[in-house]
PDB file of C-alpha atoms in Angstrom:
ATOM      1  CA  MET A   1     209.321 242.958 191.712  1.00 96.00           C
ATOM      2  CA  LEU A   2     209.357 242.939 195.623  1.00 98.00           C
ATOM      3  CA  THR A   3     211.869 244.741 197.836  1.00 98.00           C
ATOM      4  CA  ILE A   4     211.712 243.198 201.189  1.00 98.00           C
ATOM      5  CA  LYS A   5     214.098 244.289 204.308  1.00 98.00           C
ATOM      6  CA  SER A   6     213.130 241.193 207.330  1.00 98.00           C
ATOM      7  CA  PRO A   7     212.084 242.762 210.395  1.00 96.00           C
ATOM      8  CA  ARG A   8     213.793 240.367 212.673  1.00 97.00           C
ATOM      9  CA  ASN A   9     217.777 238.778 213.303  1.00 98.00           C
ATOM     10  CA  TYR A  10     216.695 235.314 214.259  1.00 98.00           C
ATOM     11  CA  PRO A  11     218.467 232.968 211.563  1.00 98.00           C
ATOM     12  CA  PRO A  12     215.844 230.254 211.784  1.00 98.00           C
ATOM     13  CA  PHE A  13     212.727 233.258 210.774  1.00 99.00           C
ATOM     14  CA  ASN A  14     215.457 234.611 207.612  1.00 99.00           C
ATOM     15  CA  ILE A  15     216.022 231.131 206.059  1.00 98.00           C
ATOM     16  CA  ALA A  16     212.946 229.967 206.464  1.00 98.00           C
ATOM     17  CA  SER A  17     211.484 233.497 204.874  1.00 99.00           C
ATOM     18  CA  GLU A  18     213.720 232.367 201.516  1.00 98.00           C
ATOM     19  CA  GLU A  19     211.561 228.555 201.592  1.00 98.00           C
ATOM     20  CA  PHE A  20     208.447 230.342 202.357  1.00 98.00           C
ATOM     21  CA  LEU A  21     208.824 233.302 199.327  1.00 98.00           C
ATOM     22  CA  ILE A  22     210.184 231.339 197.205  1.00 97.00           C
ATOM     23  CA  LYS A  23     207.229 228.655 197.165  1.00 96.00           C
ATOM     24  CA  ASN A  24     204.300 230.876 197.834  1.00 97.00           C
ATOM     25  CA  PHE A  25     204.992 234.220 196.010  1.00 97.00           C
ATOM     26  CA  ASN A  26     204.813 234.852 192.172  1.00 95.00           C
ATOM     27  CA  ASP A  27     206.772 238.098 192.471  1.00 96.00           C
ATOM     28  CA  ASP A  28     210.166 238.628 191.912  1.00 96.00           C
ATOM     29  CA  ILE A  29     211.147 239.805 195.238  1.00 98.00           C
ATOM     30  CA  PHE A  30     214.990 240.920 196.539  1.00 98.00           C
ATOM     31  CA  LEU A  31     215.429 240.224 200.312  1.00 99.00           C
ATOM     32  CA  LEU A  32     217.739 241.492 202.853  1.00 99.00           C
ATOM     33  CA  TYR A  33     218.615 240.060 206.158  1.00 98.00           C
ATOM     34  CA  ILE A  34     221.117 240.448 208.949  1.00 98.00           C
ATOM     35  CA  ASN A  35     221.295 237.580 210.950  1.00 98.00           C
ATOM     36  CA  ASP A  36     222.792 236.693 214.969  1.00 98.00           C
ATOM     37  CA  PRO A  37     225.724 234.962 215.118  1.00 97.00           C
ATOM     38  CA  THR A  38     225.394 232.015 213.187  1.00 97.00           C
ATOM     39  CA  ILE A  39     226.769 229.226 211.471  1.00 96.00           C
ATOM     40  CA  ILE A  40     225.014 228.804 208.261  1.00 96.00           C
ATOM     41  CA  VAL A  41     225.332 225.023 206.886  1.00 94.00           C
ATOM     42  CA  GLY A  42     225.320 224.356 202.934  1.00 91.00           C
ATOM     43  CA  LYS A  43     222.155 221.455 202.359  1.00 91.00           C
ATOM     44  CA  HIS A  44     224.431 218.794 201.533  1.00 87.00           C
ATOM     45  CA  GLN A  45     226.841 219.229 204.291  1.00 88.00           C
ATOM     46  CA  ASN A  46     227.775 216.590 207.398  1.00 86.00           C
ATOM     47  CA  THR A  47     227.120 220.190 210.247  1.00 90.00           C
ATOM     48  CA  LEU A  48     229.574 218.473 212.828  1.00 87.00           C
ATOM     49  CA  ALA A  49     232.139 218.490 210.026  1.00 85.00           C
ATOM     50  CA  GLU A  50     231.902 222.007 209.905  1.00 89.00           C
ATOM     51  CA  ILE A  51     231.579 223.733 212.717  1.00 91.00           C
ATOM     52  CA  ASN A  52     233.804 224.043 216.127  1.00 90.00           C
ATOM     53  CA  LEU A  53     230.694 222.344 218.423  1.00 88.00           C
ATOM     54  CA  GLU A  54     232.281 223.624 221.859  1.00 87.00           C
ATOM     55  CA  TYR A  55     232.738 226.701 220.952  1.00 93.00           C
ATOM     56  CA  ILE A  56     229.320 227.923 219.385  1.00 93.00           C
ATOM     57  CA  ARG A  57     227.798 226.509 222.312  1.00 90.00           C
ATOM     58  CA  GLU A  58     229.913 228.412 224.772  1.00 93.00           C
ATOM     59  CA  ASN A  59     228.958 231.435 222.643  1.00 95.00           C
ATOM     60  CA  ASN A  60     225.739 231.099 221.823  1.00 95.00           C
ATOM     61  CA  ILE A  61     226.017 230.620 218.581  1.00 97.00           C
ATOM     62  CA  HIS A  62     222.675 229.520 216.471  1.00 97.00           C
ATOM     63  CA  VAL A  63     223.286 226.677 213.532  1.00 97.00           C
ATOM     64  CA  VAL A  64     220.646 226.675 210.783  1.00 98.00           C
ATOM     65  CA  ARG A  65     220.720 224.488 207.689  1.00 96.00           C
ATOM     66  CA  ARG A  66     220.336 226.780 204.074  1.00 96.00           C
ATOM     67  CA  LEU A  67     218.217 225.308 201.190  1.00 94.00           C
ATOM     68  CA  SER A  68     221.069 226.041 198.812  1.00 92.00           C
ATOM     69  CA  GLY A  69     224.065 223.496 198.462  1.00 89.00           C
ATOM     70  CA  GLY A  70     228.138 224.779 199.111  1.00 86.00           C
ATOM     71  CA  GLY A  71     230.169 225.872 201.697  1.00 87.00           C
ATOM     72  CA  ALA A  72     229.147 226.923 205.636  1.00 90.00           C
ATOM     73  CA  VAL A  73     229.038 230.607 206.549  1.00 92.00           C
ATOM     74  CA  PHE A  74     229.365 232.777 209.322  1.00 93.00           C
ATOM     75  CA  HIS A  75     226.733 235.347 209.925  1.00 96.00           C
ATOM     76  CA  ASP A  76     226.711 238.028 212.768  1.00 97.00           C
ATOM     77  CA  HIS A  77     225.123 241.517 212.957  1.00 97.00           C
ATOM     78  CA  GLY A  78     228.355 242.186 210.857  1.00 97.00           C
ATOM     79  CA  ASN A  79     227.649 240.332 208.117  1.00 97.00           C
ATOM     80  CA  LEU A  80     224.372 241.837 205.343  1.00 98.00           C
ATOM     81  CA  ASN A  81     222.649 239.179 203.420  1.00 98.00           C
ATOM     82  CA  PHE A  82     220.775 239.695 200.059  1.00 98.00           C
ATOM     83  CA  CYS A  83     218.384 236.868 198.214  1.00 98.00           C
ATOM     84  CA  PHE A  84     216.806 237.367 194.703  1.00 97.00           C
ATOM     85  CA  ILE A  85     213.727 235.018 193.851  1.00 97.00           C
ATOM     86  CA  MET A  86     213.079 234.975 190.530  1.00 94.00           C
ATOM     87  CA  THR A  87     210.956 233.462 187.508  1.00 92.00           C
ATOM     88  CA  HIS A  88     213.462 231.776 184.841  1.00 82.00           C
ATOM     89  CA  GLU A  89     211.659 230.153 181.530  1.00 70.00           C
ATOM     90  CA  GLY A  90     214.530 229.500 179.861  1.00 66.00           C
ATOM     91  CA  GLU A  91     217.287 226.643 180.456  1.00 63.00           C
ATOM     92  CA  GLN A  92     219.882 228.759 182.004  1.00 65.00           C
ATOM     93  CA  LYS A  93     218.569 229.474 185.561  1.00 73.00           C
ATOM     94  CA  VAL A  94     221.475 229.476 187.949  1.00 80.00           C
ATOM     95  CA  ASP A  95     223.514 232.812 187.233  1.00 87.00           C
ATOM     96  CA  PHE A  96     225.634 233.979 189.795  1.00 91.00           C
ATOM     97  CA  ARG A  97     227.658 236.669 187.687  1.00 93.00           C
ATOM     98  CA  LYS A  98     223.876 238.127 186.925  1.00 92.00           C
ATOM     99  CA  TYR A  99     222.582 238.306 190.716  1.00 95.00           C
ATOM    100  CA  THR A 100     226.277 239.573 192.395  1.00 97.00           C
ATOM    101  CA  GLN A 101     226.421 242.298 189.681  1.00 97.00           C
ATOM    102  CA  PRO A 102     224.542 244.691 191.426  1.00 97.00           C
ATOM    103  CA  ILE A 103     226.122 244.594 194.280  1.00 98.00           C
ATOM    104  CA  ILE A 104     229.906 245.103 192.980  1.00 98.00           C
ATOM    105  CA  ASP A 105     227.810 248.220 190.902  1.00 98.00           C
ATOM    106  CA  VAL A 106     227.625 249.837 194.582  1.00 98.00           C
ATOM    107  CA  LEU A 107     231.036 248.913 196.317  1.00 98.00           C
ATOM    108  CA  ARG A 108     232.554 250.441 193.025  1.00 97.00           C
ATOM    109  CA  SER A 109     230.764 253.908 193.235  1.00 97.00           C
ATOM    110  CA  LEU A 110     231.895 253.961 197.228  1.00 97.00           C
ATOM    111  CA  GLY A 111     235.603 253.289 195.626  1.00 96.00           C
ATOM    112  CA  VAL A 112     235.753 250.134 196.646  1.00 97.00           C
ATOM    113  CA  ASN A 113     237.560 247.430 193.757  1.00 96.00           C
ATOM    114  CA  ALA A 114     234.907 244.813 194.026  1.00 97.00           C
ATOM    115  CA  GLU A 115     234.870 242.136 191.416  1.00 97.00           C
ATOM    116  CA  PHE A 116     233.544 238.320 190.343  1.00 96.00           C
ATOM    117  CA  GLN A 117     236.087 235.623 191.067  1.00 94.00           C
ATOM    118  CA  GLY A 118     235.750 232.131 190.514  1.00 88.00           C
ATOM    119  CA  ARG A 119     232.430 229.743 190.346  1.00 86.00           C
ATOM    120  CA  ASN A 120     230.620 232.079 193.218  1.00 90.00           C
ATOM    121  CA  ASP A 121     232.750 234.602 195.168  1.00 93.00           C
ATOM    122  CA  LEU A 122     233.499 237.922 195.501  1.00 96.00           C
ATOM    123  CA  VAL A 123     236.253 239.425 196.092  1.00 97.00           C
ATOM    124  CA  ILE A 124     238.488 242.411 196.746  1.00 96.00           C
ATOM    125  CA  GLU A 125     242.235 242.223 196.134  1.00 95.00           C
ATOM    126  CA  GLY A 126     241.684 238.739 196.365  1.00 94.00           C
ATOM    127  CA  LYS A 127     240.327 238.234 199.446  1.00 94.00           C
ATOM    128  CA  LYS A 128     236.666 237.179 199.375  1.00 94.00           C
ATOM    129  CA  PHE A 129     234.009 239.400 201.388  1.00 96.00           C
ATOM    130  CA  SER A 130     230.599 237.680 199.324  1.00 95.00           C
ATOM    131  CA  GLY A 131     229.925 233.550 198.953  1.00 92.00           C
ATOM    132  CA  ASN A 132     226.981 233.008 197.224  1.00 94.00           C
ATOM    133  CA  ALA A 133     225.340 229.884 196.271  1.00 92.00           C
ATOM    134  CA  SER A 134     221.336 228.802 194.660  1.00 92.00           C
ATOM    135  CA  HIS A 135     217.866 226.765 194.798  1.00 90.00           C
ATOM    136  CA  VAL A 136     216.145 225.941 192.022  1.00 88.00           C
ATOM    137  CA  TYR A 137     212.318 225.557 193.074  1.00 90.00           C
ATOM    138  CA  LYS A 138     209.856 224.664 190.072  1.00 88.00           C
ATOM    139  CA  ASN A 139     210.291 227.360 187.619  1.00 89.00           C
ATOM    140  CA  ARG A 140     211.734 229.643 190.498  1.00 92.00           C
ATOM    141  CA  VAL A 141     215.660 230.646 191.239  1.00 93.00           C
ATOM    142  CA  LEU A 142     216.748 231.850 194.921  1.00 95.00           C
ATOM    143  CA  HIS A 143     219.859 233.383 194.545  1.00 95.00           C
ATOM    144  CA  HIS A 144     221.332 234.325 197.985  1.00 96.00           C
ATOM    145  CA  GLY A 145     224.697 235.884 199.436  1.00 96.00           C
ATOM    146  CA  THR A 146     226.840 237.267 201.769  1.00 96.00           C
ATOM    147  CA  ILE A 147     228.418 240.864 202.280  1.00 97.00           C
ATOM    148  CA  LEU A 148     230.876 240.748 204.994  1.00 97.00           C
ATOM    149  CA  PHE A 149     230.467 244.304 206.351  1.00 98.00           C
ATOM    150  CA  ASP A 150     232.370 244.772 209.086  1.00 96.00           C
ATOM    151  CA  ALA A 151     232.163 240.855 210.640  1.00 94.00           C
ATOM    152  CA  HIS A 152     233.608 239.982 213.824  1.00 92.00           C
ATOM    153  CA  MET A 153     236.721 237.530 212.054  1.00 88.00           C
ATOM    154  CA  ASP A 154     238.414 236.138 215.069  1.00 87.00           C
ATOM    155  CA  GLN A 155     234.410 234.574 216.017  1.00 89.00           C
ATOM    156  CA  LEU A 156     234.083 233.618 212.363  1.00 86.00           C
ATOM    157  CA  SER A 157     237.386 231.607 212.134  1.00 85.00           C
ATOM    158  CA  LYS A 158     236.550 229.468 215.646  1.00 90.00           C
ATOM    159  CA  ALA A 159     233.561 229.018 215.119  1.00 92.00           C
ATOM    160  CA  LEU A 160     234.220 227.502 211.539  1.00 88.00           C
ATOM    161  CA  LYS A 161     237.371 225.822 212.967  1.00 67.00           C
ATOM    162  CA  SER A 162     237.112 222.077 212.802  1.00 58.00           C
ATOM    163  CA  ASP A 163     239.013 219.053 212.054  1.00 59.00           C
ATOM    164  CA  PRO A 164     237.874 217.485 208.933  1.00 55.00           C
ATOM    165  CA  LEU A 165     240.103 214.352 209.508  1.00 54.00           C
ATOM    166  CA  LYS A 166     238.022 213.378 212.241  1.00 65.00           C
ATOM    167  CA  PHE A 167     235.284 212.426 209.671  1.00 64.00           C
ATOM    168  CA  THR A 168     235.177 210.167 206.759  1.00 66.00           C
ATOM    169  CA  ASP A 169     231.859 211.096 204.964  1.00 64.00           C
ATOM    170  CA  LYS A 170     230.570 211.844 201.127  1.00 56.00           C
ATOM    171  CA  ALA A 171     229.125 215.204 201.904  1.00 60.00           C
ATOM    172  CA  VAL A 172     230.194 218.874 200.640  1.00 59.00           C
ATOM    173  CA  LYS A 173     233.126 219.568 202.284  1.00 61.00           C
ATOM    174  CA  SER A 174     233.789 223.797 202.674  1.00 62.00           C
ATOM    175  CA  ILE A 175     236.810 225.803 200.896  1.00 57.00           C
ATOM    176  CA  ARG A 176     238.499 228.573 203.539  1.00 56.00           C
ATOM    177  CA  SER A 177     239.560 231.095 202.013  1.00 65.00           C
ATOM    178  CA  ARG A 178     240.884 234.244 202.759  1.00 85.00           C
ATOM    179  CA  VAL A 179     237.900 236.779 203.614  1.00 90.00           C
ATOM    180  CA  THR A 180     238.263 240.519 204.287  1.00 94.00           C
ATOM    181  CA  ASN A 181     235.642 243.112 205.213  1.00 96.00           C
ATOM    182  CA  ILE A 182     234.454 245.989 203.254  1.00 97.00           C
ATOM    183  CA  SER A 183     234.657 248.816 205.788  1.00 97.00           C
ATOM    184  CA  ASP A 184     238.346 248.113 205.494  1.00 95.00           C
ATOM    185  CA  HIS A 185     238.455 249.261 201.949  1.00 96.00           C
ATOM    186  CA  LEU A 186     236.359 252.040 201.892  1.00 96.00           C
ATOM    187  CA  GLN A 187     237.671 255.883 201.037  1.00 92.00           C
ATOM    188  CA  THR A 188     234.513 257.139 203.578  1.00 94.00           C
ATOM    189  CA  PRO A 189     233.068 255.436 206.435  1.00 95.00           C
ATOM    190  CA  ILE A 190     229.427 254.237 206.071  1.00 97.00           C
ATOM    191  CA  THR A 191     227.516 252.061 208.473  1.00 97.00           C
ATOM    192  CA  ILE A 192     225.752 249.095 207.629  1.00 98.00           C
ATOM    193  CA  THR A 193     222.799 250.737 207.161  1.00 97.00           C
ATOM    194  CA  GLN A 194     223.733 252.789 205.249  1.00 98.00           C
ATOM    195  CA  LEU A 195     225.368 249.792 202.783  1.00 98.00           C
ATOM    196  CA  GLU A 196     221.363 248.383 202.881  1.00 97.00           C
ATOM    197  CA  GLU A 197     220.159 251.258 201.303  1.00 97.00           C
ATOM    198  CA  MET A 198     222.434 252.030 199.239  1.00 98.00           C
ATOM    199  CA  ILE A 199     221.811 248.379 197.306  1.00 98.00           C
ATOM    200  CA  ILE A 200     218.263 248.688 197.975  1.00 98.00           C
ATOM    201  CA  ARG A 201     217.952 252.290 196.017  1.00 98.00           C
ATOM    202  CA  HIS A 202     220.426 250.607 193.312  1.00 98.00           C
ATOM    203  CA  ILE A 203     218.081 247.766 193.106  1.00 98.00           C
ATOM    204  CA  ARG A 204     215.276 250.003 192.420  1.00 97.00           C
ATOM    205  CA  ALA A 205     217.172 251.726 189.448  1.00 97.00           C
ATOM    206  CA  ILE A 206     217.605 248.570 188.182  1.00 97.00           C
ATOM    207  CA  TYR A 207     214.111 247.250 188.120  1.00 96.00           C
ATOM    208  CA  PRO A 208     211.803 250.360 187.959  1.00 96.00           C
ATOM    209  CA  GLU A 209     208.570 248.631 189.033  1.00 96.00           C
ATOM    210  CA  ALA A 210     209.915 247.494 192.277  1.00 96.00           C
ATOM    211  CA  GLN A 211     207.789 248.334 195.151  1.00 97.00           C
ATOM    212  CA  GLY A 212     208.804 247.690 198.877  1.00 97.00           C
ATOM    213  CA  TYR A 213     206.569 244.978 201.307  1.00 98.00           C
ATOM    214  CA  GLN A 214     206.614 244.365 205.101  1.00 98.00           C
ATOM    215  CA  PHE A 215     205.522 240.690 205.728  1.00 98.00           C
ATOM    216  CA  SER A 216     202.196 240.605 207.131  1.00 98.00           C
ATOM    217  CA  ASP A 217     201.058 238.794 210.389  1.00 98.00           C
ATOM    218  CA  LYS A 218     199.728 236.199 208.133  1.00 98.00           C
ATOM    219  CA  ASP A 219     202.961 235.519 206.178  1.00 98.00           C
ATOM    220  CA  ILE A 220     204.794 236.224 209.458  1.00 98.00           C
ATOM    221  CA  GLN A 221     202.826 232.600 211.306  1.00 98.00           C
ATOM    222  CA  GLN A 222     203.508 230.827 208.055  1.00 98.00           C
ATOM    223  CA  ILE A 223     207.020 231.998 208.159  1.00 98.00           C
ATOM    224  CA  GLU A 224     206.886 230.634 212.462  1.00 98.00           C
ATOM    225  CA  LEU A 225     206.024 227.636 211.212  1.00 98.00           C
ATOM    226  CA  LEU A 226     208.600 226.761 209.079  1.00 98.00           C
ATOM    227  CA  VAL A 227     210.768 227.758 211.542  1.00 98.00           C
ATOM    228  CA  SER A 228     209.088 225.002 214.266  1.00 98.00           C
ATOM    229  CA  HIS A 229     208.649 222.522 212.217  1.00 98.00           C
ATOM    230  CA  LYS A 230     211.745 222.392 210.169  1.00 98.00           C
ATOM    231  CA  PHE A 231     214.389 225.670 210.255  1.00 98.00           C
ATOM    232  CA  ASN A 232     214.911 225.466 214.189  1.00 98.00           C
ATOM    233  CA  THR A 233     214.758 221.529 214.142  1.00 96.00           C
ATOM    234  CA  TRP A 234     217.619 218.918 214.967  1.00 92.00           C
ATOM    235  CA  ASP A 235     216.364 216.969 212.694  1.00 92.00           C
ATOM    236  CA  TRP A 236     217.156 219.113 209.769  1.00 95.00           C
ATOM    237  CA  ASN A 237     220.296 221.127 211.573  1.00 95.00           C
ATOM    238  CA  PHE A 238     221.656 218.339 212.291  1.00 91.00           C
ATOM    239  CA  GLY A 239     219.850 214.879 211.556  1.00 88.00           C
ATOM    240  CA  TYR A 240     219.816 216.102 207.769  1.00 89.00           C
ATOM    241  CA  SER A 241     223.279 215.321 206.956  1.00 83.00           C
ATOM    242  CA  PRO A 242     224.686 212.492 205.351  1.00 84.00           C
ATOM    243  CA  GLN A 243     226.053 208.813 206.581  1.00 89.00           C
ATOM    244  CA  TYR A 244     229.127 209.761 207.686  1.00 89.00           C
ATOM    245  CA  GLY A 245     231.994 208.014 210.093  1.00 91.00           C
ATOM    246  CA  PHE A 246     233.927 209.542 213.439  1.00 89.00           C
ATOM    247  CA  SER A 247     237.213 208.759 214.605  1.00 89.00           C
ATOM    248  CA  LYS A 248     238.867 210.510 217.777  1.00 89.00           C
ATOM    249  CA  SER A 249     241.726 209.968 220.463  1.00 88.00           C
ATOM    250  CA  VAL A 250     242.013 211.813 223.959  1.00 90.00           C
ATOM    251  CA  LYS A 251     244.354 211.657 226.893  1.00 91.00           C
ATOM    252  CA  THR A 252     243.105 211.715 230.361  1.00 91.00           C
ATOM    253  CA  GLU A 253     243.837 211.275 233.747  1.00 90.00           C
ATOM    254  CA  GLY A 254     242.374 207.824 233.363  1.00 90.00           C
ATOM    255  CA  GLY A 255     244.216 206.926 230.142  1.00 89.00           C
ATOM    256  CA  LYS A 256     243.092 207.252 226.918  1.00 89.00           C
ATOM    257  CA  ILE A 257     239.801 206.947 225.148  1.00 91.00           C
ATOM    258  CA  GLU A 258     239.353 206.373 221.357  1.00 91.00           C
ATOM    259  CA  ILE A 259     236.312 206.019 219.712  1.00 93.00           C
ATOM    260  CA  HIS A 260     235.085 205.095 216.508  1.00 92.00           C
ATOM    261  CA  LEU A 261     231.239 205.622 215.142  1.00 93.00           C
ATOM    262  CA  GLN A 262     228.562 205.268 212.471  1.00 93.00           C
ATOM    263  CA  VAL A 263     226.327 207.337 212.281  1.00 93.00           C
ATOM    264  CA  ASP A 264     223.405 207.663 209.355  1.00 92.00           C
ATOM    265  CA  GLN A 265     221.166 210.662 209.928  1.00 89.00           C
ATOM    266  CA  GLY A 266     221.636 211.887 213.142  1.00 92.00           C
ATOM    267  CA  VAL A 267     222.001 208.729 215.446  1.00 94.00           C
ATOM    268  CA  ILE A 268     224.621 206.636 216.155  1.00 95.00           C
ATOM    269  CA  GLU A 269     224.511 203.399 213.842  1.00 95.00           C
ATOM    270  CA  GLN A 270     227.546 201.841 215.610  1.00 94.00           C
ATOM    271  CA  ILE A 271     230.040 202.618 218.550  1.00 96.00           C
ATOM    272  CA  LYS A 272     233.281 200.883 219.198  1.00 92.00           C
ATOM    273  CA  ILE A 273     235.312 202.021 222.244  1.00 93.00           C
ATOM    274  CA  PHE A 274     238.696 201.903 222.605  1.00 90.00           C
ATOM    275  CA  GLY A 275     241.516 202.601 224.902  1.00 88.00           C
ATOM    276  CA  ASP A 276     244.082 201.649 227.853  1.00 87.00           C
ATOM    277  CA  PHE A 277     242.000 203.083 230.432  1.00 89.00           C
ATOM    278  CA  PHE A 278     240.736 200.252 233.733  1.00 85.00           C
ATOM    279  CA  ALA A 279     237.320 199.808 234.080  1.00 86.00           C
ATOM    280  CA  SER A 280     235.507 196.901 236.512  1.00 86.00           C
ATOM    281  CA  GLU A 281     232.013 196.669 233.588  1.00 90.00           C
ATOM    282  CA  PRO A 282     232.191 195.989 230.177  1.00 89.00           C
ATOM    283  CA  THR A 283     232.420 198.459 227.907  1.00 92.00           C
ATOM    284  CA  GLU A 284     230.108 196.979 225.674  1.00 93.00           C
ATOM    285  CA  LYS A 285     227.447 198.103 227.897  1.00 94.00           C
ATOM    286  CA  VAL A 286     228.341 201.317 227.060  1.00 96.00           C
ATOM    287  CA  GLU A 287     228.004 200.987 223.363  1.00 96.00           C
ATOM    288  CA  ARG A 288     224.704 199.055 223.388  1.00 96.00           C
ATOM    289  CA  ILE A 289     223.134 201.882 225.441  1.00 96.00           C
ATOM    290  CA  LEU A 290     224.654 204.931 223.176  1.00 97.00           C
ATOM    291  CA  THR A 291     223.415 203.154 219.927  1.00 97.00           C
ATOM    292  CA  GLY A 292     220.631 204.765 218.572  1.00 96.00           C
ATOM    293  CA  LEU A 293     220.973 208.008 220.457  1.00 97.00           C
ATOM    294  CA  ARG A 294     221.345 211.034 218.276  1.00 95.00           C
ATOM    295  CA  HIS A 295     225.209 212.117 217.880  1.00 94.00           C
ATOM    296  CA  ASP A 296     224.742 215.317 220.186  1.00 94.00           C
ATOM    297  CA  PRO A 297     226.021 215.838 223.419  1.00 94.00           C
ATOM    298  CA  TYR A 298     223.468 216.508 225.559  1.00 94.00           C
ATOM    299  CA  ILE A 299     222.015 213.637 224.760  1.00 96.00           C
ATOM    300  CA  ILE A 300     224.882 211.195 224.894  1.00 96.00           C
ATOM    301  CA  GLN A 301     225.508 213.129 228.616  1.00 97.00           C
ATOM    302  CA  ARG A 302     221.471 212.334 230.040  1.00 96.00           C
ATOM    303  CA  ALA A 303     222.429 208.685 229.148  1.00 97.00           C
ATOM    304  CA  LEU A 304     225.790 208.552 230.526  1.00 97.00           C
ATOM    305  CA  GLU A 305     224.683 209.738 233.627  1.00 96.00           C
ATOM    306  CA  THR A 306     221.792 206.680 234.266  1.00 95.00           C
ATOM    307  CA  ILE A 307     224.865 204.151 234.455  1.00 95.00           C
ATOM    308  CA  ARG A 308     227.909 204.326 237.312  1.00 94.00           C
ATOM    309  CA  PHE A 309     230.330 206.111 234.608  1.00 95.00           C
ATOM    310  CA  ASN A 310     233.208 205.246 237.071  1.00 92.00           C
ATOM    311  CA  ASP A 311     232.842 201.698 236.789  1.00 92.00           C
ATOM    312  CA  TYR A 312     233.034 201.752 232.609  1.00 94.00           C
ATOM    313  CA  PHE A 313     236.151 204.043 232.924  1.00 94.00           C
ATOM    314  CA  ASN A 314     238.341 204.862 235.906  1.00 92.00           C
ATOM    315  CA  ASN A 315     239.582 207.661 236.546  1.00 91.00           C
ATOM    316  CA  VAL A 316     238.221 209.326 233.432  1.00 93.00           C
ATOM    317  CA  PRO A 317     235.953 212.729 233.457  1.00 94.00           C
ATOM    318  CA  MET A 318     232.832 212.415 231.710  1.00 96.00           C
ATOM    319  CA  ALA A 319     233.291 215.404 230.535  1.00 94.00           C
ATOM    320  CA  GLU A 320     236.576 214.017 228.310  1.00 94.00           C
ATOM    321  CA  PHE A 321     234.663 211.381 227.262  1.00 96.00           C
ATOM    322  CA  ILE A 322     231.955 213.129 225.640  1.00 95.00           C
ATOM    323  CA  LYS A 323     234.352 215.957 223.898  1.00 91.00           C
ATOM    324  CA  ALA A 324     236.136 211.911 222.262  1.00 92.00           C
ATOM    325  CA  MET A 325     232.770 211.686 220.578  1.00 93.00           C
ATOM    326  CA  PHE A 326     233.157 215.111 219.321  1.00 90.00           C
TER     327      PHE A 326
END
């Protein structure tokens, strides 16, 4: 087994490193990393339905889609992430209890009553501090999980806040749980770095053959290619979302705006605009302009700036109109 501590906090790099390792290494691997603030969405989720888009853009929070299924999670510097990549020849490749037990062991050695609950969660006194997911590639299984140590809970709740009623789709929905930080349950305070070192020591005790490994320059180059071609692209992080419908209405000083969208692979296929606003030009022209564009506020704003917006929506602020689309 190789034990690896990621040299970076850049979320697309760390998620890309998981794909790189599962596809290019035959060794069993245990990887630890800490991300800059980010929302990590499950492979089969509708990204826009899971995130508070306005909040994450105002606060420079990354959004990255991972390889595994499951729900959206928030990462920051108070969140430690672990990943097992193992070879399996038998039928049962996914085993959440097996791969979370080392985390439970370490926390119990610190006097924290951590336990496995439900399908894939770790909890303390009924509150979740770790969500886990898996991905299978040929005879290799990737199991990864979060560990909330001293994450900013207010930012977590705001970044994931969204109104699912705006979206109609078949995507996997996140289940919001009561959460807690490990640091709130420690009898003797430690740092996240100390916890990281304790976990690595425990893994090496379980797997005596384990050796430390650092990414080579060639490894980093290949991971960065994955970042630029996949994990830092709109097509993967947003466009990979399943087909969905979206509807929302907002009240503005120029009247009510109501928008209905059909979106496929992140691109607007149909749009209808209703409301009690006044217009001197037909809104059908705006619908034609927006059809075929990415469901992305920056792209939409640039398109609307090419027309005399007030002719179509008298006294309606463009920013409020765009807000009605998200």
